[in-house]
Short mmCIF file of C-alpha atoms in Angstrom, two decimals:
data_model
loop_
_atom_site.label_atom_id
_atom_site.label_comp_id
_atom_site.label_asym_id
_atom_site.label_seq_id
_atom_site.Cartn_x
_atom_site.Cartn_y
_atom_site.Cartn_z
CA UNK M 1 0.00 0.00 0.00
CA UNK M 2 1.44 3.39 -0.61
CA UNK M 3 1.13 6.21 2.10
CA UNK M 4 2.65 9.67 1.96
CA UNK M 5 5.45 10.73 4.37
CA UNK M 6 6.01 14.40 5.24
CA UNK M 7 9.00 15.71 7.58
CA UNK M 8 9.96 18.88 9.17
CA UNK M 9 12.77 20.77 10.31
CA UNK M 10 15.59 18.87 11.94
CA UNK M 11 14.30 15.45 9.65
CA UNK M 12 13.41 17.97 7.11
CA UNK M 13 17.04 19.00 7.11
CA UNK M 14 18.50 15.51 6.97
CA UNK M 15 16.63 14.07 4.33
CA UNK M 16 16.59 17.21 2.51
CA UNK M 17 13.10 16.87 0.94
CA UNK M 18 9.80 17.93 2.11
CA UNK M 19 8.10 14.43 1.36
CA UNK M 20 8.33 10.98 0.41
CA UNK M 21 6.07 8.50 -1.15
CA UNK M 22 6.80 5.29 0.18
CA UNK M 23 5.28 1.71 -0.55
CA UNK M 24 4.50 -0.03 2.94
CA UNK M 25 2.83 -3.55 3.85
CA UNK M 26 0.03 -3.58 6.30
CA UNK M 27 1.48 -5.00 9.08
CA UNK M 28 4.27 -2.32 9.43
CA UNK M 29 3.63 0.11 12.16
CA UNK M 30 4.69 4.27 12.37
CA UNK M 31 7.76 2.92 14.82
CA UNK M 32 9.33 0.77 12.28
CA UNK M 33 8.50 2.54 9.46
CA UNK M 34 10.35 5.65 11.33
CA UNK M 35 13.11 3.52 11.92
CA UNK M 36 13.88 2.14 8.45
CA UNK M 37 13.70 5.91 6.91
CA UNK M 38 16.04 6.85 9.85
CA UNK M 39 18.48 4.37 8.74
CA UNK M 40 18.11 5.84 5.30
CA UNK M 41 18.35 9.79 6.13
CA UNK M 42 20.58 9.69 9.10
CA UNK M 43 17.70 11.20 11.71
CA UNK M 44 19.07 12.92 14.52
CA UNK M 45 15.91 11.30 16.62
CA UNK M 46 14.43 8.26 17.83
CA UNK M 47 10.88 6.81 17.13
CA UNK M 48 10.26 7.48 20.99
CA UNK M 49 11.78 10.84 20.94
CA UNK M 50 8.85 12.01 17.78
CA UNK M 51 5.12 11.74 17.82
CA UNK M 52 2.93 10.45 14.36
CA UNK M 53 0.26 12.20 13.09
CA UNK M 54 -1.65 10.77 9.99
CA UNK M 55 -4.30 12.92 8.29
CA UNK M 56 -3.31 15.75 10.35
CA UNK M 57 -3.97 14.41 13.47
CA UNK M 58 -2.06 12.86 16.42
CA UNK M 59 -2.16 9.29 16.39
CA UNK M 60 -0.49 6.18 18.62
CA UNK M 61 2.12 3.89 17.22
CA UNK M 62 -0.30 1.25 17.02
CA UNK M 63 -2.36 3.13 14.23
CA UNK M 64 -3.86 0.81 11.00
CA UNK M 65 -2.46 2.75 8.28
CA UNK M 66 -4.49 2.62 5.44
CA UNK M 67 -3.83 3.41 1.52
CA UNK M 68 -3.26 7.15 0.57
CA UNK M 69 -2.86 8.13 4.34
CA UNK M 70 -0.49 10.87 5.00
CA UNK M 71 2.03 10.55 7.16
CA UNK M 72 3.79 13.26 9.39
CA UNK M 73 6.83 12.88 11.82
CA UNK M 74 6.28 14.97 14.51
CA UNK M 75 10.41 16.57 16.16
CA UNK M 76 9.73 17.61 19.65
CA UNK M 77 7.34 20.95 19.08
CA UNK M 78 8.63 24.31 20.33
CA UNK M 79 6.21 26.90 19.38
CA UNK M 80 5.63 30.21 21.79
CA UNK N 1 -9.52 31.62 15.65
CA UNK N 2 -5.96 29.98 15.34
CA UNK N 3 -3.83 31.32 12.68
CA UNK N 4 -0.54 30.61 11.22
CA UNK N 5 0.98 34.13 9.64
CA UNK N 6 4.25 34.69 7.57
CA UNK N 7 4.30 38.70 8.18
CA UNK N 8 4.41 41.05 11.40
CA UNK N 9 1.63 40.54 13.97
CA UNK N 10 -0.65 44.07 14.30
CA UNK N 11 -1.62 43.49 17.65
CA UNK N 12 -3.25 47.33 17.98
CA UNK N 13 -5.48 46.22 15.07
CA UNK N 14 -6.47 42.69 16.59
CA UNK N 15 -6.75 43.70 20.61
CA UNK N 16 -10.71 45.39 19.57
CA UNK N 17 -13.46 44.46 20.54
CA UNK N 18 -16.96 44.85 18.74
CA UNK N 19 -18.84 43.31 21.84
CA UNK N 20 -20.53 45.54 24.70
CA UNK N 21 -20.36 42.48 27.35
CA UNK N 22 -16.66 42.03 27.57
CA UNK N 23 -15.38 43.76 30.33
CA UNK N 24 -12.07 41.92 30.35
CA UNK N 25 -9.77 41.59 27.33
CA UNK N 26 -6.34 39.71 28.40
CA UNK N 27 -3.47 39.28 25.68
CA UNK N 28 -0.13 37.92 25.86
CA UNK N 29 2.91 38.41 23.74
CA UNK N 30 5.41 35.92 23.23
CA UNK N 31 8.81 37.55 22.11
CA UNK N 32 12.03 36.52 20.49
CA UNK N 33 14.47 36.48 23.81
CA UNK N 34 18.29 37.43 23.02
CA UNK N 35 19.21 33.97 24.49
CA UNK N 36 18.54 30.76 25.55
CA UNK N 37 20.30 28.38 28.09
CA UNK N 38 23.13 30.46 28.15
CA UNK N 39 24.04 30.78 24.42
CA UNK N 40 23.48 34.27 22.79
CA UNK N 41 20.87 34.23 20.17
CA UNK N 42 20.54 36.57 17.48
CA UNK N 43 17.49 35.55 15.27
CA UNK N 44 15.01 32.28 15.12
CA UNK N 45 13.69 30.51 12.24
CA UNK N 46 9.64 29.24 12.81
CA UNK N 47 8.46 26.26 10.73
CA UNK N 48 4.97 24.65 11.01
CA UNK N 49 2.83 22.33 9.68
CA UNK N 50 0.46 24.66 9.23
CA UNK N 51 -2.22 22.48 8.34
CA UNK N 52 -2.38 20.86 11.15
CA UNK N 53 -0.89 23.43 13.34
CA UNK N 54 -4.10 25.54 12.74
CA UNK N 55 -6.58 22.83 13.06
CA UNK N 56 -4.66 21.54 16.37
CA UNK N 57 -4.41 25.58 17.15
CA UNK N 58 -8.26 25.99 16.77
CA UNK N 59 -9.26 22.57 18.92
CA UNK N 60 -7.13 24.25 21.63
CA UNK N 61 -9.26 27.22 21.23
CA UNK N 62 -12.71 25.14 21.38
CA UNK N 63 -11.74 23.75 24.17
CA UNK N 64 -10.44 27.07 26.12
CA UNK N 65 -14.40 28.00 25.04
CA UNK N 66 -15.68 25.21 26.59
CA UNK N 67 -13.25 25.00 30.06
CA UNK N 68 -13.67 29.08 30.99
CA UNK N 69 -16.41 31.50 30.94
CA UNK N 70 -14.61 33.70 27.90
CA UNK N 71 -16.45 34.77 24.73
CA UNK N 72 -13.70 34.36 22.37
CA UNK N 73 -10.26 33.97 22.09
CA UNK N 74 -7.81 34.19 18.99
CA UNK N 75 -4.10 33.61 18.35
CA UNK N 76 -1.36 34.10 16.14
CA UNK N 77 1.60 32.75 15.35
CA UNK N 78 4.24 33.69 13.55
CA UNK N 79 6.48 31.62 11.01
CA UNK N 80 9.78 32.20 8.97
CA UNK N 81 12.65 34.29 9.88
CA UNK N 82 12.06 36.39 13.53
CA UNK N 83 14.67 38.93 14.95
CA UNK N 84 14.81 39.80 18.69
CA UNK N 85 12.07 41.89 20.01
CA UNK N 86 9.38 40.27 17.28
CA UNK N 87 6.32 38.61 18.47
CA UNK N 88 6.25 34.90 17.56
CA UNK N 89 2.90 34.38 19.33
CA UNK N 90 0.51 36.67 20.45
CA UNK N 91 -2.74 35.27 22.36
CA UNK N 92 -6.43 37.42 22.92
CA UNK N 93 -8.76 36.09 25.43
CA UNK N 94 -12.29 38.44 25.54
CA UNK N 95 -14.53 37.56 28.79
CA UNK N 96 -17.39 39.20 30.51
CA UNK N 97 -14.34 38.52 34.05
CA UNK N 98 -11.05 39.28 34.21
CA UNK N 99 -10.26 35.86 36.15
CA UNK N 100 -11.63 33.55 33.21
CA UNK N 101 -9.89 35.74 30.85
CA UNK N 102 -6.67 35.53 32.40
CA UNK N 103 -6.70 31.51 32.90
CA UNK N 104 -7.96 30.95 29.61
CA UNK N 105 -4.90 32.75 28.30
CA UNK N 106 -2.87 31.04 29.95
CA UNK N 107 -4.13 27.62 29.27
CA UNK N 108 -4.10 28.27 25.37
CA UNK N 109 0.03 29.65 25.66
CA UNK N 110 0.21 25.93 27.69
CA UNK N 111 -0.97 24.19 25.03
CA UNK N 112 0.20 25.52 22.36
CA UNK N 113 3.55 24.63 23.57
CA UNK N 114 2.94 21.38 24.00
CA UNK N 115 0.78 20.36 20.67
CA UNK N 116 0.41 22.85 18.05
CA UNK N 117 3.39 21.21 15.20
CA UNK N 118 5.68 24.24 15.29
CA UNK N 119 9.71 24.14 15.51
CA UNK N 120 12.15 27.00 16.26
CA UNK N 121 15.61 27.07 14.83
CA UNK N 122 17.73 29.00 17.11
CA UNK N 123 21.18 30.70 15.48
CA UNK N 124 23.66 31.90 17.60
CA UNK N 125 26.29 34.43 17.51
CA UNK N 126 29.22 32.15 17.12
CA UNK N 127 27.80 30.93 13.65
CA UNK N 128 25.93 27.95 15.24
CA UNK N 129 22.25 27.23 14.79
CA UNK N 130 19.82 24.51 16.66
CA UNK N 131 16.45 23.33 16.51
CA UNK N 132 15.45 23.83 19.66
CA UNK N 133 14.33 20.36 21.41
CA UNK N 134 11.75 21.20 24.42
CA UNK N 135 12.06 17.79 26.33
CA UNK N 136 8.74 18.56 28.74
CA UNK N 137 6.92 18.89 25.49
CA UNK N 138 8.47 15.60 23.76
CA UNK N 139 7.47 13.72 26.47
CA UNK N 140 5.69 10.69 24.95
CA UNK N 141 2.59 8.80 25.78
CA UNK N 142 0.71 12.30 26.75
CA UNK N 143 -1.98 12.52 24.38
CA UNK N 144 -3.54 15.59 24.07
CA UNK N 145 -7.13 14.93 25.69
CA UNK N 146 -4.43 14.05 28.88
CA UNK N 147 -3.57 17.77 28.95
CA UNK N 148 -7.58 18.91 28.68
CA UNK N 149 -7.99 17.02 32.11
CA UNK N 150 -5.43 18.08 34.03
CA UNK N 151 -6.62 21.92 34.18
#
């Protein structure tokens, strides 16, 4: 199934794109799929140090992704 | 209202109100600081999902509605390149009170910290730059209906 990925700043910076479209099977969940693009990009962060939102919403690891769903790694916020 | 903004806040312009019941208007400004944890800072870079930064901004809002006894809040934050002195966030709480309309402030500033998808690039003046990494706000496994009960 293919999902979009989006990042921002500090994983923005690494993988020096805005987005990704990525091919995933179902039983993959936001951790691993984190962790294989960190492998890829060099990410200065853990999957337990981000939080996932899909659709624009906050979501929990365990999540069913489905086809089309967008995909956003959230860095540790610092608005204000 | 929550709103995401690329250009100067006019604060004078937003502070009216149109509404003969308020009898308290509280606002806050959040400015760029000339440092941080002891490094000297001389600008900051705001990015944002804004998408979801404004619907996450305006649930915050709705729910500041529903908590205190305001009539309407709205705030505004800025993105792109800040210098110090600029206001990055500025926050307008109307109420009938002054004690609902301070609270309610101050929850929505609380939150906003903590949940709106915002990051700050700090640069510093010996040619280094950081995003800054707020480690009470990365803590994981608080979801934000957590933070709506523990006003």
């Amino acid at each position: 199934m293919n999902i979009k990925i989006k990042y921002f700043a500090s994983l923005r910076e690494k993988s020096q794109k805005s987005e990704d479209l990525l091919e995933i099977n179902e039983k993959q969940n936001l951790s691993e799929i984190y962790e294989l693009l960190r492998g890829k990009y060099h990410f200065p962060l853990t999957a337990k140090e981000i939080k996932f939102a899909v659709n624009n919403e906050y979501v929990e690891d365990e999540y069913l992704l489905k086809e089309h769903d967008v995909v956003a790694f959230i860095p540790p916020v610092a608005g204000g | 209202m929550f709103r995401i903004v690329d250009s100067p806040i006019l604060v004078h312009e937003l502070s009216e109100t149109t509404r003969d019941e308020v009898g308290a208007i509280v606002t806050f400004e959040g400015r760029v600081r000339n440092n941080n944890q002891g490094k000297k800072v001389l600008s900051l870079e705001y990015e944002a999902f804004q998408e979801m930064a404004e619907a996450e901004g305006n649930k915050i809002i709705k729910e500041a509605k529903e908590l205190f006894a305001i009539e309407d809040a709205l705030c505004f934050h800025r993105i792109g390149q800040l210098t110090i002195r600029e206001i990055a966030v500025w926050i307008v709480v109307y109420a009938k009170h002054r004690e609902a309309a301070y609270q309610a402030n101050s929850y929505i500033i609380d939150q906003v910290k903590t949940r709106v998808p915002i990051w700050k690039k700090e640069f510093y003046d010996d040619g280094d730059s950081e995003w800054v990494k707020c480690l009470a706000c990365a803590a994981k496994g608080i979801a934000h209906h957590d933070h709506f009960h523990h006003v």
